């Protein structure tokens, strides 16, 4: 049973526009939520995280929003750049175990 | 350079032939973990280790073994591989379990 879900397998966005990637989860015991970015033939790399006690965290062009009542988080990338084209995984942490979503492939069109 | 290394990067084997995938990190991290990535299923945690001699099962531990005799190394052992273990495997490490993980480049395994 998937505890972290990314329902959009792919997303295409024009360069300069906003990319919004979504993630839903079922376990209310998750402490931390993270986004990882993955290029082909490489391991995932950490992008941004948010504690369960916060509702927003910002780092440059990347902002993560957490809505605990809806068990939903989203990653906003503004402005989107062609180099952002990659697969994005959201992940959640119970303190020792990690659960990843299935990934969303983002394509930023120049 | 801070990194997580995995060997081999690619491996083709046959059912039942024991194999080991090595993982090593040079960041003195306490937490290490193994994942498998399969189409439509994302990354699933196989085993994790909070420190030397401390290991625990993740979401999909069946058919795998691990050991953590030294802080830097966390090998993944498949005693009797089966075709359903054909997958892309990632090792990861973190300073502690609550912090972000650094991933290795992946090991693509095909079990015939």
PDB file of C-alpha atoms in Angstrom:
ATOM      1  CA  UNK A   1       0.000   0.000   0.000  1.00  0.00           C
ATOM      2  CA  UNK A   2       1.585   3.237  -1.191  1.00  0.00           C
ATOM      3  CA  UNK A   3       1.862   5.677   1.709  1.00  0.00           C
ATOM      4  CA  UNK A   4       3.178   8.481  -0.485  1.00  0.00           C
ATOM      5  CA  UNK A   5       1.538   9.089  -3.844  1.00  0.00           C
ATOM      6  CA  UNK A   6       2.355  11.232  -6.831  1.00  0.00           C
ATOM      7  CA  UNK A   7      -0.623  10.984  -9.123  1.00  0.00           C
ATOM      8  CA  UNK A   8       0.860  12.853 -12.078  1.00  0.00           C
ATOM      9  CA  UNK A   9       3.514  10.776 -13.841  1.00  0.00           C
ATOM     10  CA  UNK A  10       4.511  13.680 -16.057  1.00  0.00           C
ATOM     11  CA  UNK A  11       4.258  17.447 -16.391  1.00  0.00           C
ATOM     12  CA  UNK A  12       5.300  19.853 -19.164  1.00  0.00           C
ATOM     13  CA  UNK A  13       5.824  23.556 -18.531  1.00  0.00           C
ATOM     14  CA  UNK A  14       7.109  26.469 -20.591  1.00  0.00           C
ATOM     15  CA  UNK A  15      10.406  28.000 -19.545  1.00  0.00           C
ATOM     16  CA  UNK A  16       9.849  30.929 -17.175  1.00  0.00           C
ATOM     17  CA  UNK A  17       6.464  29.699 -15.972  1.00  0.00           C
ATOM     18  CA  UNK A  18       5.648  28.044 -12.671  1.00  0.00           C
ATOM     19  CA  UNK A  19       5.925  24.267 -12.209  1.00  0.00           C
ATOM     20  CA  UNK A  20       3.732  22.741  -9.524  1.00  0.00           C
ATOM     21  CA  UNK A  21       4.360  19.163  -8.503  1.00  0.00           C
ATOM     22  CA  UNK A  22       1.958  17.478  -6.126  1.00  0.00           C
ATOM     23  CA  UNK A  23       2.201  14.717  -3.562  1.00  0.00           C
ATOM     24  CA  UNK A  24      -0.333  13.093  -1.235  1.00  0.00           C
ATOM     25  CA  UNK A  25       0.332  10.926   1.791  1.00  0.00           C
ATOM     26  CA  UNK A  26      -1.694   8.735   4.107  1.00  0.00           C
ATOM     27  CA  UNK A  27       0.382   8.410   7.292  1.00  0.00           C
ATOM     28  CA  UNK A  28      -0.158  11.256   9.758  1.00  0.00           C
ATOM     29  CA  UNK A  29       2.961  10.140  11.708  1.00  0.00           C
ATOM     30  CA  UNK A  30       5.417  11.433   9.105  1.00  0.00           C
ATOM     31  CA  UNK A  31       7.932  13.883  10.652  1.00  0.00           C
ATOM     32  CA  UNK A  32       9.623  15.292   7.590  1.00  0.00           C
ATOM     33  CA  UNK A  33       8.823  15.623   3.939  1.00  0.00           C
ATOM     34  CA  UNK A  34      11.456  15.930   1.258  1.00  0.00           C
ATOM     35  CA  UNK A  35      11.756  16.445  -2.464  1.00  0.00           C
ATOM     36  CA  UNK A  36      14.467  14.787  -4.497  1.00  0.00           C
ATOM     37  CA  UNK A  37      15.414  15.392  -8.087  1.00  0.00           C
ATOM     38  CA  UNK A  38      16.731  12.642 -10.333  1.00  0.00           C
ATOM     39  CA  UNK A  39      18.482  12.825 -13.679  1.00  0.00           C
ATOM     40  CA  UNK A  40      18.843   9.699 -15.852  1.00  0.00           C
ATOM     41  CA  UNK A  41      21.717   7.389 -14.865  1.00  0.00           C
ATOM     42  CA  UNK A  42      22.269   9.240 -11.587  1.00  0.00           C
ATOM     43  CA  UNK A  43      21.105   8.793  -8.020  1.00  0.00           C
ATOM     44  CA  UNK A  44      18.465  11.140  -6.596  1.00  0.00           C
ATOM     45  CA  UNK A  45      19.750  14.421  -5.163  1.00  0.00           C
ATOM     46  CA  UNK A  46      18.136  16.303  -2.330  1.00  0.00           C
ATOM     47  CA  UNK A  47      16.250  19.456  -3.273  1.00  0.00           C
ATOM     48  CA  UNK A  48      14.262  20.806  -0.351  1.00  0.00           C
ATOM     49  CA  UNK A  49      12.540  19.593   2.816  1.00  0.00           C
ATOM     50  CA  UNK A  50       9.883  20.675   5.263  1.00  0.00           C
ATOM     51  CA  UNK A  51       9.191  19.700   8.835  1.00  0.00           C
ATOM     52  CA  UNK A  52       5.698  18.528   9.714  1.00  0.00           C
ATOM     53  CA  UNK A  53       5.355  21.494  12.078  1.00  0.00           C
ATOM     54  CA  UNK A  54       5.717  24.020   9.257  1.00  0.00           C
ATOM     55  CA  UNK A  55       3.520  24.817   6.287  1.00  0.00           C
ATOM     56  CA  UNK A  56       6.031  26.436   3.954  1.00  0.00           C
ATOM     57  CA  UNK A  57       9.736  26.343   3.209  1.00  0.00           C
ATOM     58  CA  UNK A  58      11.507  28.344   0.556  1.00  0.00           C
ATOM     59  CA  UNK A  59      14.919  27.984  -1.039  1.00  0.00           C
ATOM     60  CA  UNK A  60      15.598  30.207  -4.012  1.00  0.00           C
ATOM     61  CA  UNK A  61      13.328  29.215  -6.867  1.00  0.00           C
ATOM     62  CA  UNK A  62      11.927  26.254  -4.938  1.00  0.00           C
ATOM     63  CA  UNK A  63       9.112  26.408  -2.401  1.00  0.00           C
ATOM     64  CA  UNK A  64       7.467  23.476  -0.678  1.00  0.00           C
ATOM     65  CA  UNK A  65       3.997  23.804   0.823  1.00  0.00           C
ATOM     66  CA  UNK A  66       2.533  21.400   3.349  1.00  0.00           C
ATOM     67  CA  UNK A  67      -1.190  21.091   4.062  1.00  0.00           C
ATOM     68  CA  UNK A  68      -1.439  18.653   6.953  1.00  0.00           C
ATOM     69  CA  UNK A  69      -5.220  18.617   7.125  1.00  0.00           C
ATOM     70  CA  UNK A  70      -5.370  17.540   3.484  1.00  0.00           C
ATOM     71  CA  UNK A  71      -2.249  15.344   3.795  1.00  0.00           C
ATOM     72  CA  UNK A  72      -0.879  17.085   0.745  1.00  0.00           C
ATOM     73  CA  UNK A  73       2.375  18.737  -0.193  1.00  0.00           C
ATOM     74  CA  UNK A  74       3.448  20.532  -3.291  1.00  0.00           C
ATOM     75  CA  UNK A  75       6.676  21.785  -4.814  1.00  0.00           C
ATOM     76  CA  UNK A  76       6.632  25.077  -6.702  1.00  0.00           C
ATOM     77  CA  UNK A  77       9.460  25.988  -9.051  1.00  0.00           C
ATOM     78  CA  UNK A  78       9.474  29.613 -10.181  1.00  0.00           C
ATOM     79  CA  UNK A  79      10.672  30.424 -12.757  1.00  0.00           C
ATOM     80  CA  UNK A  80      11.105  27.034 -14.378  1.00  0.00           C
ATOM     81  CA  UNK A  81      14.313  26.494 -16.352  1.00  0.00           C
ATOM     82  CA  UNK A  82      15.224  23.808 -18.914  1.00  0.00           C
ATOM     83  CA  UNK A  83      17.805  22.425 -16.465  1.00  0.00           C
ATOM     84  CA  UNK A  84      14.941  21.628 -14.095  1.00  0.00           C
ATOM     85  CA  UNK A  85      13.818  18.861 -16.458  1.00  0.00           C
ATOM     86  CA  UNK A  86      14.147  15.705 -14.372  1.00  0.00           C
ATOM     87  CA  UNK A  87      12.106  13.218 -12.360  1.00  0.00           C
ATOM     88  CA  UNK A  88      10.993  14.588  -8.998  1.00  0.00           C
ATOM     89  CA  UNK A  89      10.288  12.309  -6.065  1.00  0.00           C
ATOM     90  CA  UNK A  90       8.564  13.338  -2.902  1.00  0.00           C
ATOM     91  CA  UNK A  91       9.457  11.400   0.224  1.00  0.00           C
ATOM     92  CA  UNK A  92       8.284  11.196   3.812  1.00  0.00           C
ATOM     93  CA  UNK A  93      10.128  10.143   6.915  1.00  0.00           C
ATOM     94  CA  UNK A  94       8.824   8.549  10.121  1.00  0.00           C
ATOM     95  CA  UNK A  95      12.131   9.135  11.935  1.00  0.00           C
ATOM     96  CA  UNK A  96      13.948   6.070  10.653  1.00  0.00           C
ATOM     97  CA  UNK A  97      12.033   4.787   7.632  1.00  0.00           C
ATOM     98  CA  UNK A  98      11.597   6.622   4.367  1.00  0.00           C
ATOM     99  CA  UNK A  99       8.743   6.315   1.913  1.00  0.00           C
ATOM    100  CA  UNK A 100       9.000   7.651  -1.616  1.00  0.00           C
ATOM    101  CA  UNK A 101       6.390   8.488  -4.181  1.00  0.00           C
ATOM    102  CA  UNK A 102       6.459   7.100  -7.715  1.00  0.00           C
ATOM    103  CA  UNK A 103       7.906  10.257  -9.220  1.00  0.00           C
ATOM    104  CA  UNK A 104       6.787  12.981 -11.629  1.00  0.00           C
ATOM    105  CA  UNK A 105       8.774  13.581 -14.789  1.00  0.00           C
ATOM    106  CA  UNK A 106       9.033  17.335 -15.380  1.00  0.00           C
ATOM    107  CA  UNK A 107       9.868  18.688 -18.818  1.00  0.00           C
ATOM    108  CA  UNK A 108      10.587  22.395 -19.126  1.00  0.00           C
ATOM    109  CA  UNK A 109      10.186  23.512 -22.721  1.00  0.00           C
ATOM    110  CA  UNK A 110      12.540  26.293 -23.868  1.00  0.00           C
TER     111      UNK A 110
ATOM    112  CA  UNK B   1      34.987  14.632  -2.678  1.00  0.00           C
ATOM    113  CA  UNK B   2      32.043  13.577  -0.526  1.00  0.00           C
ATOM    114  CA  UNK B   3      30.338  10.653  -2.162  1.00  0.00           C
ATOM    115  CA  UNK B   4      28.502   7.350  -1.956  1.00  0.00           C
ATOM    116  CA  UNK B   5      29.921   4.674  -4.220  1.00  0.00           C
ATOM    117  CA  UNK B   6      28.303   1.444  -5.328  1.00  0.00           C
ATOM    118  CA  UNK B   7      29.813  -1.551  -7.078  1.00  0.00           C
ATOM    119  CA  UNK B   8      29.128  -2.975  -9.497  1.00  0.00           C
ATOM    120  CA  UNK B   9      27.123  -0.452 -11.497  1.00  0.00           C
ATOM    121  CA  UNK B  10      25.680  -3.145 -13.748  1.00  0.00           C
ATOM    122  CA  UNK B  11      25.251  -6.827 -13.077  1.00  0.00           C
ATOM    123  CA  UNK B  12      23.666  -9.704 -14.961  1.00  0.00           C
ATOM    124  CA  UNK B  13      23.329 -12.943 -13.041  1.00  0.00           C
ATOM    125  CA  UNK B  14      21.295 -16.133 -12.950  1.00  0.00           C
ATOM    126  CA  UNK B  15      18.675 -17.299 -10.504  1.00  0.00           C
ATOM    127  CA  UNK B  16      20.118 -18.679  -7.279  1.00  0.00           C
ATOM    128  CA  UNK B  17      23.666 -17.393  -7.651  1.00  0.00           C
ATOM    129  CA  UNK B  18      24.572 -15.424  -4.536  1.00  0.00           C
ATOM    130  CA  UNK B  19      25.721 -11.873  -5.103  1.00  0.00           C
ATOM    131  CA  UNK B  20      26.790  -8.846  -3.103  1.00  0.00           C
ATOM    132  CA  UNK B  21      26.441  -5.197  -4.064  1.00  0.00           C
ATOM    133  CA  UNK B  22      28.847  -3.012  -2.133  1.00  0.00           C
ATOM    134  CA  UNK B  23      28.150   0.476  -0.845  1.00  0.00           C
ATOM    135  CA  UNK B  24      30.668   2.815   0.701  1.00  0.00           C
ATOM    136  CA  UNK B  25      30.467   6.411   1.913  1.00  0.00           C
ATOM    137  CA  UNK B  26      33.303   8.764   2.885  1.00  0.00           C
ATOM    138  CA  UNK B  27      31.265  11.288   4.897  1.00  0.00           C
ATOM    139  CA  UNK B  28      31.346   9.493   8.273  1.00  0.00           C
ATOM    140  CA  UNK B  29      27.567   9.198   8.122  1.00  0.00           C
ATOM    141  CA  UNK B  30      25.762   7.147  10.736  1.00  0.00           C
ATOM    142  CA  UNK B  31      22.655   6.341   8.701  1.00  0.00           C
ATOM    143  CA  UNK B  32      22.772   4.170   5.585  1.00  0.00           C
ATOM    144  CA  UNK B  33      20.000   2.650   3.554  1.00  0.00           C
ATOM    145  CA  UNK B  34      19.222   0.544   0.484  1.00  0.00           C
ATOM    146  CA  UNK B  35      16.394   1.186  -1.981  1.00  0.00           C
ATOM    147  CA  UNK B  36      15.117  -0.420  -5.109  1.00  0.00           C
ATOM    148  CA  UNK B  37      13.466   1.543  -7.893  1.00  0.00           C
ATOM    149  CA  UNK B  38      10.909  -0.138 -10.117  1.00  0.00           C
ATOM    150  CA  UNK B  39       8.657   1.383 -12.808  1.00  0.00           C
ATOM    151  CA  UNK B  40       5.391   2.614 -11.358  1.00  0.00           C
ATOM    152  CA  UNK B  41       6.509   1.896  -7.801  1.00  0.00           C
ATOM    153  CA  UNK B  42       9.073   4.608  -7.115  1.00  0.00           C
ATOM    154  CA  UNK B  43      11.827   3.962  -4.607  1.00  0.00           C
ATOM    155  CA  UNK B  44      11.137   1.433  -1.896  1.00  0.00           C
ATOM    156  CA  UNK B  45      13.325   1.028   1.161  1.00  0.00           C
ATOM    157  CA  UNK B  46      14.835  -2.448   1.592  1.00  0.00           C
ATOM    158  CA  UNK B  47      16.952  -2.135   4.734  1.00  0.00           C
ATOM    159  CA  UNK B  48      18.449   0.670   6.752  1.00  0.00           C
ATOM    160  CA  UNK B  49      21.129   1.023   9.386  1.00  0.00           C
ATOM    161  CA  UNK B  50      21.226   3.658  12.106  1.00  0.00           C
ATOM    162  CA  UNK B  51      24.853   2.867  13.027  1.00  0.00           C
ATOM    163  CA  UNK B  52      27.458   0.102  13.123  1.00  0.00           C
ATOM    164  CA  UNK B  53      25.907  -3.280  13.963  1.00  0.00           C
ATOM    165  CA  UNK B  54      22.395  -1.738  13.942  1.00  0.00           C
ATOM    166  CA  UNK B  55      20.220  -2.703  10.992  1.00  0.00           C
ATOM    167  CA  UNK B  56      16.484  -2.880  10.451  1.00  0.00           C
ATOM    168  CA  UNK B  57      13.984  -3.874   7.797  1.00  0.00           C
ATOM    169  CA  UNK B  58      12.449  -1.340   5.481  1.00  0.00           C
ATOM    170  CA  UNK B  59       9.361  -1.778   3.356  1.00  0.00           C
ATOM    171  CA  UNK B  60      10.557  -4.646   1.120  1.00  0.00           C
ATOM    172  CA  UNK B  61      13.256  -6.683   2.909  1.00  0.00           C
ATOM    173  CA  UNK B  62      12.301 -10.160   1.656  1.00  0.00           C
ATOM    174  CA  UNK B  63      15.127 -11.891  -0.209  1.00  0.00           C
ATOM    175  CA  UNK B  64      17.812  -9.468   0.968  1.00  0.00           C
ATOM    176  CA  UNK B  65      20.390  -9.327   3.740  1.00  0.00           C
ATOM    177  CA  UNK B  66      22.636  -6.529   4.909  1.00  0.00           C
ATOM    178  CA  UNK B  67      25.469  -6.065   7.353  1.00  0.00           C
ATOM    179  CA  UNK B  68      27.085  -3.016   8.918  1.00  0.00           C
ATOM    180  CA  UNK B  69      30.429  -4.038  10.377  1.00  0.00           C
ATOM    181  CA  UNK B  70      32.082  -0.704   9.654  1.00  0.00           C
ATOM    182  CA  UNK B  71      30.609   2.772   9.543  1.00  0.00           C
ATOM    183  CA  UNK B  72      31.532   3.434   5.925  1.00  0.00           C
ATOM    184  CA  UNK B  73      30.305   0.182   4.340  1.00  0.00           C
ATOM    185  CA  UNK B  74      26.815  -1.252   3.956  1.00  0.00           C
ATOM    186  CA  UNK B  75      26.742  -4.205   1.535  1.00  0.00           C
ATOM    187  CA  UNK B  76      23.499  -5.631   0.154  1.00  0.00           C
ATOM    188  CA  UNK B  77      23.460  -9.412  -0.140  1.00  0.00           C
ATOM    189  CA  UNK B  78      21.139 -11.466  -2.296  1.00  0.00           C
ATOM    190  CA  UNK B  79      21.616 -15.051  -1.092  1.00  0.00           C
ATOM    191  CA  UNK B  80      19.488 -16.609  -3.828  1.00  0.00           C
ATOM    192  CA  UNK B  81      18.475 -13.992  -6.398  1.00  0.00           C
ATOM    193  CA  UNK B  82      15.239 -14.423  -8.304  1.00  0.00           C
ATOM    194  CA  UNK B  83      13.964 -12.641 -11.448  1.00  0.00           C
ATOM    195  CA  UNK B  84      11.626 -10.440  -9.376  1.00  0.00           C
ATOM    196  CA  UNK B  85      14.726  -8.860  -7.855  1.00  0.00           C
ATOM    197  CA  UNK B  86      15.656  -7.435 -11.227  1.00  0.00           C
ATOM    198  CA  UNK B  87      15.703  -3.741 -10.445  1.00  0.00           C
ATOM    199  CA  UNK B  88      17.711  -0.545 -10.048  1.00  0.00           C
ATOM    200  CA  UNK B  89      19.262  -0.383  -6.587  1.00  0.00           C
ATOM    201  CA  UNK B  90      20.382   2.724  -4.733  1.00  0.00           C
ATOM    202  CA  UNK B  91      22.421   3.045  -1.601  1.00  0.00           C
ATOM    203  CA  UNK B  92      22.125   6.217   0.468  1.00  0.00           C
ATOM    204  CA  UNK B  93      23.671   7.713   3.580  1.00  0.00           C
ATOM    205  CA  UNK B  94      22.870  10.562   5.963  1.00  0.00           C
ATOM    206  CA  UNK B  95      24.442  12.111   9.034  1.00  0.00           C
ATOM    207  CA  UNK B  96      21.459  10.885  11.012  1.00  0.00           C
ATOM    208  CA  UNK B  97      18.135   9.360  10.082  1.00  0.00           C
ATOM    209  CA  UNK B  98      16.297  12.652  10.292  1.00  0.00           C
ATOM    210  CA  UNK B  99      18.488  14.435   7.783  1.00  0.00           C
ATOM    211  CA  UNK B 100      18.714  14.422   4.033  1.00  0.00           C
ATOM    212  CA  UNK B 101      20.219  11.438   2.313  1.00  0.00           C
ATOM    213  CA  UNK B 102      23.001  11.343  -0.239  1.00  0.00           C
ATOM    214  CA  UNK B 103      22.466   8.701  -2.885  1.00  0.00           C
ATOM    215  CA  UNK B 104      24.907   6.582  -4.800  1.00  0.00           C
ATOM    216  CA  UNK B 105      24.785   6.348  -8.612  1.00  0.00           C
ATOM    217  CA  UNK B 106      22.751   3.126  -8.636  1.00  0.00           C
ATOM    218  CA  UNK B 107      23.315  -0.526  -9.535  1.00  0.00           C
ATOM    219  CA  UNK B 108      21.262  -2.023 -12.310  1.00  0.00           C
ATOM    220  CA  UNK B 109      20.686  -5.724 -11.659  1.00  0.00           C
ATOM    221  CA  UNK B 110      19.234  -8.251 -14.077  1.00  0.00           C
ATOM    222  CA  UNK B 111      18.451 -11.723 -12.760  1.00  0.00           C
ATOM    223  CA  UNK B 112      17.821 -14.296 -15.491  1.00  0.00           C
TER     224      UNK B 112
END
